[in-house]
Coordinates of N, CA and C in Angstrom, one line a residue:
X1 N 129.6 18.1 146.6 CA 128.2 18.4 146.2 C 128.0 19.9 146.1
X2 N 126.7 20.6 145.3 CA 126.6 21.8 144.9 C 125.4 21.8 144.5
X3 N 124.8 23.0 145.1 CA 123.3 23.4 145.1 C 123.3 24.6 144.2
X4 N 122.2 25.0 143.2 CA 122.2 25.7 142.3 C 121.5 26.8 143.2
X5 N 121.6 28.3 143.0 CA 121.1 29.0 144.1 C 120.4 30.0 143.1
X6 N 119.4 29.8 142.6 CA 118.2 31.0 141.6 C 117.1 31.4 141.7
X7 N 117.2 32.8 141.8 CA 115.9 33.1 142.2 C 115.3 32.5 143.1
X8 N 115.9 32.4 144.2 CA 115.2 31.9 145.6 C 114.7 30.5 145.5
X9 N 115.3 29.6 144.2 CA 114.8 28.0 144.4 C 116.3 27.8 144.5
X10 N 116.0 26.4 144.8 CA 117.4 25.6 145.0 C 117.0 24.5 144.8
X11 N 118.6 23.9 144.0 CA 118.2 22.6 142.7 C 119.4 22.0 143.5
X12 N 119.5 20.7 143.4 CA 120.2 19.6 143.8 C 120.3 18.4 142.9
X13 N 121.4 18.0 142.7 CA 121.2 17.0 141.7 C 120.8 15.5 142.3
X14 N 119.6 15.2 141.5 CA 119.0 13.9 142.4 C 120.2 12.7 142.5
X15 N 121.3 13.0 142.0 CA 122.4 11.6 142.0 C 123.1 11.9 143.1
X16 N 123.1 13.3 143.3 CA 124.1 13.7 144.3 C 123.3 13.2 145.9
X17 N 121.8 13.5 146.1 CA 121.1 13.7 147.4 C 120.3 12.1 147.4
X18 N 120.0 11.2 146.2 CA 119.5 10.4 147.0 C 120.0 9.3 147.8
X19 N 121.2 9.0 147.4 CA 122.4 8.4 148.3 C 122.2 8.7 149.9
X20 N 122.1 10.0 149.9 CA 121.9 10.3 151.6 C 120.3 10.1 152.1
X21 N 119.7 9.9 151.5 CA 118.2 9.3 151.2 C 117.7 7.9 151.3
X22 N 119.2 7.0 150.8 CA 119.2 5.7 150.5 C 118.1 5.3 150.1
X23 N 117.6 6.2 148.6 CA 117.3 5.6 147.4 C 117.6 5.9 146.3
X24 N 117.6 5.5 145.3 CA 117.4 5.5 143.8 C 117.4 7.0 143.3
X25 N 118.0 7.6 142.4 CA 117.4 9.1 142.1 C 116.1 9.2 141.9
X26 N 115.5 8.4 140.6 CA 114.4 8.1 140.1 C 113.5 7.6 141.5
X27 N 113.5 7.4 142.0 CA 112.5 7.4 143.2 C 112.6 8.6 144.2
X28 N 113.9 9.3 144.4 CA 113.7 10.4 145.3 C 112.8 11.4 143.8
X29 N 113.3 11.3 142.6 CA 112.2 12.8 142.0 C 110.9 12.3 142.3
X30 N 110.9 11.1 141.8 CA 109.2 10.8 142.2 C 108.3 10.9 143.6
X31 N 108.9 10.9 144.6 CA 108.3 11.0 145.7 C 108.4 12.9 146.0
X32 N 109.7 13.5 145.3 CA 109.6 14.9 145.9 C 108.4 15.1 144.9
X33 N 108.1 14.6 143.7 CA 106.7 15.4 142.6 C 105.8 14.9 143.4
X34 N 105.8 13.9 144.1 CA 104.3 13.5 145.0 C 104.2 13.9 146.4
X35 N 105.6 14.9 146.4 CA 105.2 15.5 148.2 C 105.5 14.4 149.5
X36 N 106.3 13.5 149.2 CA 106.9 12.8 149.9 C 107.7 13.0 150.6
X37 N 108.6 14.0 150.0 CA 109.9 14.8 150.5 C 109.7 16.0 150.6
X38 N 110.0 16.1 151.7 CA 109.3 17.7 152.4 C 111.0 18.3 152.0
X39 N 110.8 19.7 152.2 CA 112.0 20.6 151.7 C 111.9 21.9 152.6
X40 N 112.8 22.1 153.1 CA 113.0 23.5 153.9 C 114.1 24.2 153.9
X41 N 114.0 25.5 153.4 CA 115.1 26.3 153.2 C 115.1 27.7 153.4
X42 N 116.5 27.8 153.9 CA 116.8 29.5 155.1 C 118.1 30.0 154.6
X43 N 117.7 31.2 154.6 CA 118.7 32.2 154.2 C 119.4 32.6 155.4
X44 N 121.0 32.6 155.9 CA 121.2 32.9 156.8 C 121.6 34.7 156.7
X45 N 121.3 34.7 158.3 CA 121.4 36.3 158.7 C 122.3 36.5 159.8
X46 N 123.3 37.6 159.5 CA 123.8 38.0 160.6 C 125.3 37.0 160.1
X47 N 125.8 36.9 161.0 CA 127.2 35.7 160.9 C 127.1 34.8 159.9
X48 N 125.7 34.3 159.7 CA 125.4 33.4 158.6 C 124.9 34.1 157.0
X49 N 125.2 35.3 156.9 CA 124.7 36.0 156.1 C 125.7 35.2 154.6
X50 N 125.3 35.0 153.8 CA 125.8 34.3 152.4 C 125.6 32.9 152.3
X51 N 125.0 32.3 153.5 CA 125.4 30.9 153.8 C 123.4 30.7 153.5
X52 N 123.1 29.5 153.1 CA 121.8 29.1 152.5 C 121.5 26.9 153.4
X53 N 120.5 27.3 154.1 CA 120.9 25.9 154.8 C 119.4 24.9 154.2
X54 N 119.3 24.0 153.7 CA 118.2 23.3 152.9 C 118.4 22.2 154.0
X55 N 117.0 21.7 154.4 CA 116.6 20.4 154.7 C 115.7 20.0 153.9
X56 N 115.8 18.3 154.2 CA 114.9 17.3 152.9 C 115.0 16.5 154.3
X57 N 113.5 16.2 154.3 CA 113.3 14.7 154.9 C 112.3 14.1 154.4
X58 N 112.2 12.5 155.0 CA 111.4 11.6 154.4 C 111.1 11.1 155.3
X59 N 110.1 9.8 155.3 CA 109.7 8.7 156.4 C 110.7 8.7 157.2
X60 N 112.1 8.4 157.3 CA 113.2 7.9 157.3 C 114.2 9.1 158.1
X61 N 114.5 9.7 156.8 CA 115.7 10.4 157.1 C 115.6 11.5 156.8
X62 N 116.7 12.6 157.4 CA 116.0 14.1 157.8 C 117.9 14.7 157.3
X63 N 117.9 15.0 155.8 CA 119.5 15.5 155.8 C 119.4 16.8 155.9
X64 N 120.5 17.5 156.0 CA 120.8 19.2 156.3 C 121.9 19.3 155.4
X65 N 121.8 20.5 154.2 CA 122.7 21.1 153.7 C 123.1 22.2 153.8
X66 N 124.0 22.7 154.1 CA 124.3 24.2 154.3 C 125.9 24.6 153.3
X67 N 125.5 25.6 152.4 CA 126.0 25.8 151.3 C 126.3 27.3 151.3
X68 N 127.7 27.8 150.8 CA 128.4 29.3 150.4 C 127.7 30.4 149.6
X69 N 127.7 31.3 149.3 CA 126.9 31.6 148.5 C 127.1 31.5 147.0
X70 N 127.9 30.4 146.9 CA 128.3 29.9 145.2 C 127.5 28.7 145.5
X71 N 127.0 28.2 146.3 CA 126.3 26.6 146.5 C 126.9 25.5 147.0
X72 N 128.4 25.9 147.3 CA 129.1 25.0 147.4 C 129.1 24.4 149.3
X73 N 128.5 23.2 149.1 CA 128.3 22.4 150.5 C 129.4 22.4 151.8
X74 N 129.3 23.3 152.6 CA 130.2 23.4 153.2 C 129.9 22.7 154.8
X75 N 128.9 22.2 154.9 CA 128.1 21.6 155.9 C 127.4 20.2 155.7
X76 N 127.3 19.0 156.3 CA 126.1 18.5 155.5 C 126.0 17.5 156.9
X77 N 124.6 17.1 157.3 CA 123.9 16.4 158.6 C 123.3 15.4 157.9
X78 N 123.1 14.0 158.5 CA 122.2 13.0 158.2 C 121.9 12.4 159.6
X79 N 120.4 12.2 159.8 CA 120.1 11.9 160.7 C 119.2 10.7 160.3
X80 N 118.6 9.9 160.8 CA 117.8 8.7 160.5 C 116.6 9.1 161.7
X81 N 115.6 8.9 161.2 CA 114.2 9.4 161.8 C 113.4 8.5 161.7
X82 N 113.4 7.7 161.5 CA 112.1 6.5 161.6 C 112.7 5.3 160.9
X83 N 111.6 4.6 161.3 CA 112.3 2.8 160.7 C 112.9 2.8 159.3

């Protein structure tokens, strides 16, 4: 997997992340355009300097990506958070 790194957004391909979501792509864009899926992302500093760590969670599930500074996934957490 590989995260597009521009101008301080970060793109993910819905085929790639909703698997770890366990849903549908077409339902993860729709719920991230309705604010469903919360998104958090950190630039690392210091030892982590080049490295970029994104979280997505939902009702459910709370994944963590942490990516090189080409985007390339060098990290990745899934946790399950609610029913």
């Amino acid at each position: 997997m590989k995260l597009s790194l521009a101008n301080g957004q970060v793109t993910v391909d819905a085929a790639d992340l909703a698997p770890l979501l366990e849903m549908e792509p077409d339902v993860l864009r729709t719920q991230m355009r309705d604010g469903d899926v919360r998104i958090l992302s950190e630039t690392g500093e210091g030892d982590d300097a080049g490295r970029q760590r994104v979280t997505f969670w939902t009702k459910q599930w709370r994944v963590r990506l942490t990516c090189d500074a080409e985007g390339v996934v060098v990290k990745q957490s899934r946790a399950r958070i609610g029913p």
